[in-house]
Coordinates of C-alpha atoms in Angstrom, one line a residue:
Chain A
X54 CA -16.0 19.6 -29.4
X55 CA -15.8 16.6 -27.5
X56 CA -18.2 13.7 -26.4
X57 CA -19.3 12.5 -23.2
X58 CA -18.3 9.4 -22.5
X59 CA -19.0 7.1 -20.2
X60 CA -16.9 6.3 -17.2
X61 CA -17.4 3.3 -14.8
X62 CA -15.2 3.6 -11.7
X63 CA -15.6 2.4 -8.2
X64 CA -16.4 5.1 -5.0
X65 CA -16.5 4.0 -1.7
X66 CA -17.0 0.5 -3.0
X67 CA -20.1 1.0 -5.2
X68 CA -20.1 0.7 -8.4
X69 CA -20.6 4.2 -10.0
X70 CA -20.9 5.0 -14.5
X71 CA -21.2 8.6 -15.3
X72 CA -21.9 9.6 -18.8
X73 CA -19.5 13.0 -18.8
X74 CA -17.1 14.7 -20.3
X75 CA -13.5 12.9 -20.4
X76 CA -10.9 16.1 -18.9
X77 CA -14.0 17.1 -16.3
X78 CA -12.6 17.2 -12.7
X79 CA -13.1 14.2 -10.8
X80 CA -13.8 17.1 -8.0
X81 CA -16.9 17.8 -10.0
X82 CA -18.2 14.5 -10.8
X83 CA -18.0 13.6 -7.6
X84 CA -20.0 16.1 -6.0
X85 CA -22.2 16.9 -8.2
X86 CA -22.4 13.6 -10.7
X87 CA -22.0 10.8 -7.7
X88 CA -23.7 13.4 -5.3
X89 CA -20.8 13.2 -2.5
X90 CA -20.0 16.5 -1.4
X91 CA -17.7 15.9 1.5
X92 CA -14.7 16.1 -0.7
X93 CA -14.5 20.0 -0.6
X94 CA -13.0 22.4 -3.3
X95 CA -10.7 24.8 -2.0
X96 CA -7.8 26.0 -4.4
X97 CA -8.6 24.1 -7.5
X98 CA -4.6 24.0 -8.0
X99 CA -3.4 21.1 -6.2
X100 CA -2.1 23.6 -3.4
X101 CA -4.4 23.4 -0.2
X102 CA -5.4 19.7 -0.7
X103 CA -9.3 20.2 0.4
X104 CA -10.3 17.6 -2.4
X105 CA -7.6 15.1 -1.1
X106 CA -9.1 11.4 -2.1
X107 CA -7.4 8.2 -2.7
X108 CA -7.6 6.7 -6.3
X109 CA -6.6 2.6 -5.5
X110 CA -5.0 3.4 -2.2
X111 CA -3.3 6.5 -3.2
X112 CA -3.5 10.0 -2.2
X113 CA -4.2 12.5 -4.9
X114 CA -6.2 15.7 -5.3
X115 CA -9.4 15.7 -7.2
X116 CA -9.2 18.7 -8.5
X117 CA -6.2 17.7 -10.8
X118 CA -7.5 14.3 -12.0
X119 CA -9.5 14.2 -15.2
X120 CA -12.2 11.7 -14.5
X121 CA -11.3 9.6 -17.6
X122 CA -8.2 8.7 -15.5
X123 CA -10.2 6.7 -12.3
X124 CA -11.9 4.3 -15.5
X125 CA -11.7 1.5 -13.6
X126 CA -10.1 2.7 -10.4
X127 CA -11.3 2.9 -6.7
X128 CA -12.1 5.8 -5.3
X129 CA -12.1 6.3 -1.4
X130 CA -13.6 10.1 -0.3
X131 CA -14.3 11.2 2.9
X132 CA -18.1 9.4 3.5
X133 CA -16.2 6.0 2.9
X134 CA -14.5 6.5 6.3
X135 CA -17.5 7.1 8.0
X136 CA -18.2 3.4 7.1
X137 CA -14.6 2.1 8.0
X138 CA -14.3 1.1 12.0
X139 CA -10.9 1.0 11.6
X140 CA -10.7 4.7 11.2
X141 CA -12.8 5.9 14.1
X142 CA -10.3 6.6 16.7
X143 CA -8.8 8.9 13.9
X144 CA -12.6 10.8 13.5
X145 CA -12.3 11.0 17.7
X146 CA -9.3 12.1 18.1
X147 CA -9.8 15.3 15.6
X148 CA -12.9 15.5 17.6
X149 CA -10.9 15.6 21.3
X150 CA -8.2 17.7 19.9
X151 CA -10.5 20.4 18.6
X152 CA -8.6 19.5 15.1
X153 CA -11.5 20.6 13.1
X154 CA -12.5 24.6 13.5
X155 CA -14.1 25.7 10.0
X156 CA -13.9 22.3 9.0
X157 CA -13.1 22.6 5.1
X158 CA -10.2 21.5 5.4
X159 CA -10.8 18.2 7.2
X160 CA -12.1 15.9 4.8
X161 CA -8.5 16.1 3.1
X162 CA -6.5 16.4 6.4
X163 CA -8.4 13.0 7.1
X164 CA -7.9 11.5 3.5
X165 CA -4.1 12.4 4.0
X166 CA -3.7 11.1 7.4
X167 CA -5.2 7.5 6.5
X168 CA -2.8 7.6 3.9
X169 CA 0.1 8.3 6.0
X170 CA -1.1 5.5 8.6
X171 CA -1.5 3.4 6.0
X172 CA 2.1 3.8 5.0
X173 CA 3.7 4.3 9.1
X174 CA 2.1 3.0 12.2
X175 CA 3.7 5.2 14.4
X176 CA 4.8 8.7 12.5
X177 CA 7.1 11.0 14.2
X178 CA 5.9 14.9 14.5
X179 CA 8.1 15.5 11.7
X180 CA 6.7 13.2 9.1
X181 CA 3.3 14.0 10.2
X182 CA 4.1 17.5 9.5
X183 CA 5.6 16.8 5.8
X184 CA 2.7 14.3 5.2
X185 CA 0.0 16.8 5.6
X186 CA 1.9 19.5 4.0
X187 CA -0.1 19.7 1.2
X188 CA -3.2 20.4 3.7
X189 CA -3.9 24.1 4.0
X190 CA -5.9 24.8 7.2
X191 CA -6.6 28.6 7.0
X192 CA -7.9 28.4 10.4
X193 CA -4.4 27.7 11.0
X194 CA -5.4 24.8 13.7
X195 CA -1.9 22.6 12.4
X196 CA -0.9 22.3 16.1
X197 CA -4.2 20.6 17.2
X198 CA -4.2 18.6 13.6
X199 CA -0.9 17.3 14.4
X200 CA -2.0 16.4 17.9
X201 CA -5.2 14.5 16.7
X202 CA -3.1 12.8 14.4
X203 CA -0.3 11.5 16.8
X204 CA -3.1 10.4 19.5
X205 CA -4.8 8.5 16.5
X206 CA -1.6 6.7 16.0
X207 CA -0.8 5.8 18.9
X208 CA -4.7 4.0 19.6
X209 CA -5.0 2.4 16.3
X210 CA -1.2 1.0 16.0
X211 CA -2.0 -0.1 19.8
X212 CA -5.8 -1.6 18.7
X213 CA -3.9 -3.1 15.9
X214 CA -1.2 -4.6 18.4
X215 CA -4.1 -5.9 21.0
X216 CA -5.5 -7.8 18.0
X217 CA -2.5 -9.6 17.3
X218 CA -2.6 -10.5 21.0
X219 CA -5.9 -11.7 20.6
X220 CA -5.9 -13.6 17.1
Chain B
X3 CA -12.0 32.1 -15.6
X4 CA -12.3 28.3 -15.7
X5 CA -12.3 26.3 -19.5
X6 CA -15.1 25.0 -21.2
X7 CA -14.6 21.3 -20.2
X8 CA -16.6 19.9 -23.4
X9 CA -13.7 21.6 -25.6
X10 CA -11.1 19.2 -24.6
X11 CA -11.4 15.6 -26.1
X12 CA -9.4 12.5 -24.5
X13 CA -8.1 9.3 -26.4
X14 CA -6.4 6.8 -24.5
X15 CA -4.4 4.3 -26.3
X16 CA -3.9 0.8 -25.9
X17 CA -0.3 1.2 -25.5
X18 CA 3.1 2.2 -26.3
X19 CA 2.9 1.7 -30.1
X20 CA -1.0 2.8 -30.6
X21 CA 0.2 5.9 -28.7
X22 CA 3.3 6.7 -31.0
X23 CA 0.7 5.4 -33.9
X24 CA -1.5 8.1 -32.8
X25 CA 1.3 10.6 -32.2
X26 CA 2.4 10.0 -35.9
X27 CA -1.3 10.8 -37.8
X28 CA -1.9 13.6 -35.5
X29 CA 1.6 15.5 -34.5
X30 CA 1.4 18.7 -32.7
X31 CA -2.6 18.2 -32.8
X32 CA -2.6 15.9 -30.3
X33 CA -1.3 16.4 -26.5
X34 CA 0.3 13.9 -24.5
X35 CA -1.1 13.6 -20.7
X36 CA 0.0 12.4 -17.8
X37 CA 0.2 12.9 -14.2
X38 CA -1.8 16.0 -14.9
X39 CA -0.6 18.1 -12.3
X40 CA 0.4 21.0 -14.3
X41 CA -2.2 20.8 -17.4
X42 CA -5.1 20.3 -14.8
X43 CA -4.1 23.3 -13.3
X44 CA -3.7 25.6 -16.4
X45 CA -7.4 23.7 -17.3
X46 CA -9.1 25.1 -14.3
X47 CA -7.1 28.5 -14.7
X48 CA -8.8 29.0 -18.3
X49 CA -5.1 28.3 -19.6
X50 CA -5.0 25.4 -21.2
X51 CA -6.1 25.7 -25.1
X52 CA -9.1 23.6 -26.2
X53 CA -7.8 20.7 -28.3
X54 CA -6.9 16.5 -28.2
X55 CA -5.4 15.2 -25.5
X56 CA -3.4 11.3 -25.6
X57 CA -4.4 10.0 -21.9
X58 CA -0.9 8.3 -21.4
X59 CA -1.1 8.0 -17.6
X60 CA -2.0 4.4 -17.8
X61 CA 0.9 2.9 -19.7
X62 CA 2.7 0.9 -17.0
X63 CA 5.3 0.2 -19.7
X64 CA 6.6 3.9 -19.1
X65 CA 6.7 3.9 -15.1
X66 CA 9.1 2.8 -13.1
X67 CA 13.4 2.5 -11.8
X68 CA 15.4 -0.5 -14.0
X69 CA 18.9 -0.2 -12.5
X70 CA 22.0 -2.5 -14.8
X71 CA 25.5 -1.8 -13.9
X72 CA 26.8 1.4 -15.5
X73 CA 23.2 3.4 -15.6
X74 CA 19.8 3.8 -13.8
X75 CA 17.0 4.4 -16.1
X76 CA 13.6 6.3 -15.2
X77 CA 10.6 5.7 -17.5
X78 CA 9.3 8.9 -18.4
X79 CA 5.7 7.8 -16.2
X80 CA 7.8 7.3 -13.1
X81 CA 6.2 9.3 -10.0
X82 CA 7.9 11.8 -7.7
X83 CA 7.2 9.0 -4.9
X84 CA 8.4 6.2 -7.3
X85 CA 11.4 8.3 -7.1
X86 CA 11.2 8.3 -3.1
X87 CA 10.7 4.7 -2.7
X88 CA 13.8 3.7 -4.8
X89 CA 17.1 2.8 -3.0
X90 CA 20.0 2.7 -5.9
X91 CA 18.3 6.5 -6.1
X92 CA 18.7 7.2 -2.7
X93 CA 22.4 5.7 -2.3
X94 CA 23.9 7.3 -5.8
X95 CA 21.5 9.9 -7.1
X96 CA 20.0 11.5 -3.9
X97 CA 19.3 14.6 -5.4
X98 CA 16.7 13.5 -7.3
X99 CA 14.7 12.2 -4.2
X100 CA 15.6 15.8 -2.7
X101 CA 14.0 17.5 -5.6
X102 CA 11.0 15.0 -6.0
X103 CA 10.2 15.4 -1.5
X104 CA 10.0 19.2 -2.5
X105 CA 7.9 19.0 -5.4
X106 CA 4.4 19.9 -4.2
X107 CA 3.5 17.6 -1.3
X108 CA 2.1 14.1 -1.0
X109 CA -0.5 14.2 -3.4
X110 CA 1.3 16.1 -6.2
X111 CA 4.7 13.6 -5.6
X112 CA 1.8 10.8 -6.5
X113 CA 0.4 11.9 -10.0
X114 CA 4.0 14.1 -10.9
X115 CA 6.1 12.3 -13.2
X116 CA 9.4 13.0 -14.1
X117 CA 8.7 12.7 -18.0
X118 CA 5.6 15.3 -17.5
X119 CA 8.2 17.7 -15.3
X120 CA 11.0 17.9 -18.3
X121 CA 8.4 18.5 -21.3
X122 CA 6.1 20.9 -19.3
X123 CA 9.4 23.2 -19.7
X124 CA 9.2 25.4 -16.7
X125 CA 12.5 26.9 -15.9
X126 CA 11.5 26.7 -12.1
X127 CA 11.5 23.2 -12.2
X128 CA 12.6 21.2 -9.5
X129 CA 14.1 18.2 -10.6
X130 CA 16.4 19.4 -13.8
X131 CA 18.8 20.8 -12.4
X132 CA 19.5 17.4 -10.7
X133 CA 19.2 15.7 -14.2
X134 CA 21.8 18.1 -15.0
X135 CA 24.0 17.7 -12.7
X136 CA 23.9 13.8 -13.1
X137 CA 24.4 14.2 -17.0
X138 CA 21.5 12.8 -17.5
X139 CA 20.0 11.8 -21.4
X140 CA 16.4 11.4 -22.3
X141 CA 15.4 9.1 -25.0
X142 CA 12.6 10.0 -27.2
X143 CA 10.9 7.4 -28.9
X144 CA 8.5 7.7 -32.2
X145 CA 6.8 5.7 -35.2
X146 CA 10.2 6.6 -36.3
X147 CA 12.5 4.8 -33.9
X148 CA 14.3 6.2 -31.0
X149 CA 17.3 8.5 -29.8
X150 CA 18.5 10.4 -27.4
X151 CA 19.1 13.7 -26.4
X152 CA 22.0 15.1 -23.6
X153 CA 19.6 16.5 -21.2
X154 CA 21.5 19.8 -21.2
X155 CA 20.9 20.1 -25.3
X156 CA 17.0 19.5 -24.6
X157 CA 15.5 22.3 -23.6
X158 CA 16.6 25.0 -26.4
X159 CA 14.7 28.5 -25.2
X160 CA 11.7 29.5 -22.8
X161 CA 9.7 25.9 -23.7
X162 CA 11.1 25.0 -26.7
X163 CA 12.3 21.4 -26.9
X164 CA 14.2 19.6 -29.2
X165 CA 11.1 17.1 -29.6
X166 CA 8.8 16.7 -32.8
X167 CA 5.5 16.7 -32.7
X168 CA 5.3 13.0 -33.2
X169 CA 7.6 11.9 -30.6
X170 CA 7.1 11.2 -27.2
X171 CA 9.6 11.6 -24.2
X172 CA 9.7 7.5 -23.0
X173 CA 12.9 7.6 -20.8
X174 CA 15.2 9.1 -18.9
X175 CA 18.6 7.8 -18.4
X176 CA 21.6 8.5 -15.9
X177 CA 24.5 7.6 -15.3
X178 CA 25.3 5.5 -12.2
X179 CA 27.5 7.4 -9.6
X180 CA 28.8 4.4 -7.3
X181 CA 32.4 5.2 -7.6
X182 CA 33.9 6.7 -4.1
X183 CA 33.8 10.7 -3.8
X184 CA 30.9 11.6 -5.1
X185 CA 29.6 14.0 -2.8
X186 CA 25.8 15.6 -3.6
X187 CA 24.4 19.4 -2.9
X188 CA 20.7 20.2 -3.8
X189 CA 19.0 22.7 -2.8
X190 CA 15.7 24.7 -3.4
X191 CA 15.1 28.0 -2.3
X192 CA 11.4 29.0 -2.1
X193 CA 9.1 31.2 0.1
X194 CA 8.7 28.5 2.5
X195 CA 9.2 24.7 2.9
X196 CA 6.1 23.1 1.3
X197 CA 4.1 23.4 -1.6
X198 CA 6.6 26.6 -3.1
X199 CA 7.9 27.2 -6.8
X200 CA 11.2 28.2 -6.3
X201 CA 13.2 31.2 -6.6
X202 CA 16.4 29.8 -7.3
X203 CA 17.8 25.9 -7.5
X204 CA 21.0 24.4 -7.4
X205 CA 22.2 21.0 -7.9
X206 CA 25.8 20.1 -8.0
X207 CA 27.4 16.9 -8.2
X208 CA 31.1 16.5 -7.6
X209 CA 33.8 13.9 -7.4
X210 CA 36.9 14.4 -5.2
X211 CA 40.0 12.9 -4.8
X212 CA 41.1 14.4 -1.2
X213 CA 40.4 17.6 -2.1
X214 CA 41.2 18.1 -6.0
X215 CA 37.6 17.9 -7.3
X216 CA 38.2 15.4 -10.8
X217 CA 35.2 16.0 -12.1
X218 CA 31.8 18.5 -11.4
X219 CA 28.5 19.3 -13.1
X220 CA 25.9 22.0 -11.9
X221 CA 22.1 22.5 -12.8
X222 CA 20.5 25.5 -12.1
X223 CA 16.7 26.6 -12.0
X224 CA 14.5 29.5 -12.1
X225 CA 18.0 31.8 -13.4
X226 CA 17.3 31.4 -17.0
X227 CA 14.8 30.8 -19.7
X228 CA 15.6 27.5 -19.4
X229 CA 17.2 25.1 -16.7
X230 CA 20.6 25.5 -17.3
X231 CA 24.1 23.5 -17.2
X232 CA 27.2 25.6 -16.2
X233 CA 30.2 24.4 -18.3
X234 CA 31.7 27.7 -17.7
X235 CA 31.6 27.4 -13.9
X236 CA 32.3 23.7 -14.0
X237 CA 35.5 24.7 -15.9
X238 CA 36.9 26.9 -13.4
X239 CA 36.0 24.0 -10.7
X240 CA 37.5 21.2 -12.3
X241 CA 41.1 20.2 -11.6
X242 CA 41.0 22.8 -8.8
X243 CA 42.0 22.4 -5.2
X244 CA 39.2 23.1 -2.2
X245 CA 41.8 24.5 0.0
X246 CA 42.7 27.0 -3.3
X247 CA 41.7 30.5 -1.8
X248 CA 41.0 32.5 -5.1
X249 CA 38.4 29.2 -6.0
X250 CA 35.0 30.5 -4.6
X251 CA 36.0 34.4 -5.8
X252 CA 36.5 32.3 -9.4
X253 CA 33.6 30.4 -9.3
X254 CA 30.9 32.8 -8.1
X255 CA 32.3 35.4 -11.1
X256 CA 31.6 32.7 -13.4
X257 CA 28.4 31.4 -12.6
X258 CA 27.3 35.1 -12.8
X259 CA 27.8 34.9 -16.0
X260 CA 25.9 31.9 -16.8
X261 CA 22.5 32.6 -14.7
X262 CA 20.5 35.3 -16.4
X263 CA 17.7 35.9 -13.7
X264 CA 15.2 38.0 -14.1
X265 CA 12.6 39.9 -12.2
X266 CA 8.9 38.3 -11.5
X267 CA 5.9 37.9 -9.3
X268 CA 8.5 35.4 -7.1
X269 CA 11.8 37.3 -7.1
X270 CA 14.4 39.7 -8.5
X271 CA 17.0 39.6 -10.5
X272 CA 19.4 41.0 -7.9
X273 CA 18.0 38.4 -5.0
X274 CA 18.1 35.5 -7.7
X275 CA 22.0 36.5 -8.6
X276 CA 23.0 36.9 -4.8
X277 CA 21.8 33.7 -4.2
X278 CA 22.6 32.1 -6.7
X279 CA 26.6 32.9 -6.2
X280 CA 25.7 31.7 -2.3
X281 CA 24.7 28.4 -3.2
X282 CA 27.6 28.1 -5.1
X283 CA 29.7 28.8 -2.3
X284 CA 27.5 26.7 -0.1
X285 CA 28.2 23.7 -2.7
X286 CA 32.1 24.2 -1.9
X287 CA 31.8 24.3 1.7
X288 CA 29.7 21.1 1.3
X289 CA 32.6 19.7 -1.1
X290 CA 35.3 20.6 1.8
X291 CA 33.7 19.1 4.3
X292 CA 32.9 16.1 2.3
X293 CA 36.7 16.0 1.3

């Protein structure tokens, strides 16, 4: 029998220490521990990417990360991009397109696309396509996903542009 | 049914040496983690057998590409999109990125490593048979010392390794295919594009001079109980001419006799055999055309 232990990490950029049990999900402490429940659980086997976070900048499921393995780490879920401004045409532009039907699969969709844009500006339909490939959307809305996407893109690489301008 | 997460216990050691210190008191007791991509699966399946896990994920010493002239040389830690990122990979050893872009998808190619794909044993696999084809060795390393293992003496029956229990898979090393004529031929086939466990997969890796092929290894996966080299099939290849008529009769015969497929939930034997002597003869047709 193990030991809870406790595990101080970072979500959203506060602070968080949860006394828990080392191989338990970071899924589960975040949702029910750190009380954030927009990262959803689909699968639970790293195959339909509804519990897509980023651990320091990086994309990763939740479901297959022991919390013992964020000690330390920053954690970025779906509420933190509520709080970013840079993201917002990205929440509009799943909003215009209708790229959201159920919806449980949009907090990863989102979590993967920031990750993408972080890593290409301007993503061809293609790389979109490979980048969220990991996103299962049962409503099977990809074609209004990819849309959202390409839109959001195209507004943030041109807000970043305009602000070059400007600076 | 989903494990009793309080059954599991994690140490995480300082590095290298605590964890091969660790590895030495506690042998087969203790279970080395990494990326967790495939234990954190079989832990929410109900799978994965209560125990002591060694939390290895964070030893930087084990991840990453050090290229020197004659070999390239993957820490056993290094990520599916470490493998991505890396350009001597891309220019000499491209298979490997083609296995590692059809691992899973983004998030998987982030946490996968390549050390945690070879000891998790599965014979479906997706980037041994590249190892294979490149002759790759793996170096274990223990309390002990170090050595190193041909790749294609590793894995010795349906996840049985040549590994003790108190040694820990650090590298993995391959030679460096710069010289001209080297021409490359992975390729997975799955139900669909993304996110599959494959049916069958070949690698083969071949150097030609015009069109005599000097020299030619082949990895397969998901035919076997384990991935497998060819050295029968490679035998008929070697020396051979493309343009030789009887060669892809020769070859297919032979590589029937090296694959062993079986039936499962993803294919049967008969699709797995079929298609496995077609991506043979797809792997010549790329050679020609490359010649």
């Amino acid at each position: 029998m193990g030991e809870r232990t406790e595990v101080r990490f970072e979500v959203n950029g506060r602070e968080v220490a949860v006394k828990t049990w080392p191989m338990g999900r970071l899924l589960d402490v975040l949702r029910t521990e750190v009380g954030l429940t927009g990262t959803k659980e689909g699968c639970g086997e790293g195959e339909c990417g509804a519990c897509s976070v980023l651990v320091d900048g990086v994309l990763v499921n939740a479901c297959l990360v022991p919390v013992v393995q964020v000690a330390g780490c920053s954690v970025q879920t779906v509420e933190g991009l509520a709080e970013d401004a840079a993201v917002e045409p990205l929440r509009q532009a799943f909003v215009r397109a209708n790229g959201a039907q159920c919806g449980i699969c949009t907090p990863g969709m989102l979590m993967a696309t920031v990750a993408l844009l972080r890593e290409e500006a301007r993503p061809s339909d293609a790389r979109i396509r490979e980048a969220l490939g990991g996103n299962l959307c049962r409503c099977t809305g990809y074609v209004r996903i990819v849309q959202a996407v390409r839109e959001a893109a195209a507004e943030m690489a041109g807000a970043r542009a305009d602000a070059e301008v400007e600076g | 049914m989903r494990a009793h997460v309080p059954s599991y216990e994690v140490e995480t050691p300082s590095g290298l040496a605590d964890a091969l210190t660790r590895l030495s008191e506690h042998g087969a007791a203790l279970r080395p983690l990494a990326g967790g991509t495939d234990l954190m699966v079989l832990l929410e399946a109900g799978h994965l057998p209560p125990g002591r896990f060694l939390n290895i994920w964070g030893l930087r010493e084990l991840r990453g590409v050090t290229v020197s002239d004659d070999a390239v040389t993957l820490g056993a830690l290094t990520t599916y999109a470490d493998v991505l990122a890396h350009p001597v990979l891309a220019a000499e050893l491209p298979m490997l990125g083609l296995a590692a872009r059809e691992t899973g998808a983004a998030a998987i190619q982030n946490r996968g490593t390549v050390g945690g794909n070879i000891v998790n044993a599965s014979p479906a696999a997706d980037t041994p048979p590249a190892l294979l084809a490149y002759g790759a060795e793996v170096e274990l390393a223990s309390v002990r010392g170090t050595r190193r293992v041909p790749y294609a003496a590793f894995h010795r029956g349906y996840k049985q390794m040549d590994r003790a229990p108190d040694e820990l898979l650090t590298a993995v090393h391959l030679p460096r295919h710069a010289a001209p004529g080297w021409v490359h031929c992975y390729r997975k086939v799955g139900t669909r594009k993304a996110q599959s466990i494959s049916k069958v997969c070949f690698a083969g890796a071949a150097r030609l001079q015009g069109d005599l092929i000097a020299e030619v290894r082949i990895g397969l996966g998901s035919v076997a109980p384990v991935p497998l080299r060819c050295p029968a099939t490679e035998a008929v290849l070697t020396g051979r001419r493309l343009s030789d008529a009887t060669l892809a009769h020769a070859a297919r015969a032979a590589i029937l006799t090296e694959a062993t497929p079986i039936d499962d939930i993803r294919s049967t034997r008969e699709y797995r055999a079929e298609v496995t002597g077609n991506l043979l003869e797809q792997f010549l047709r790329v050679l020609a055309g490359g010649a």
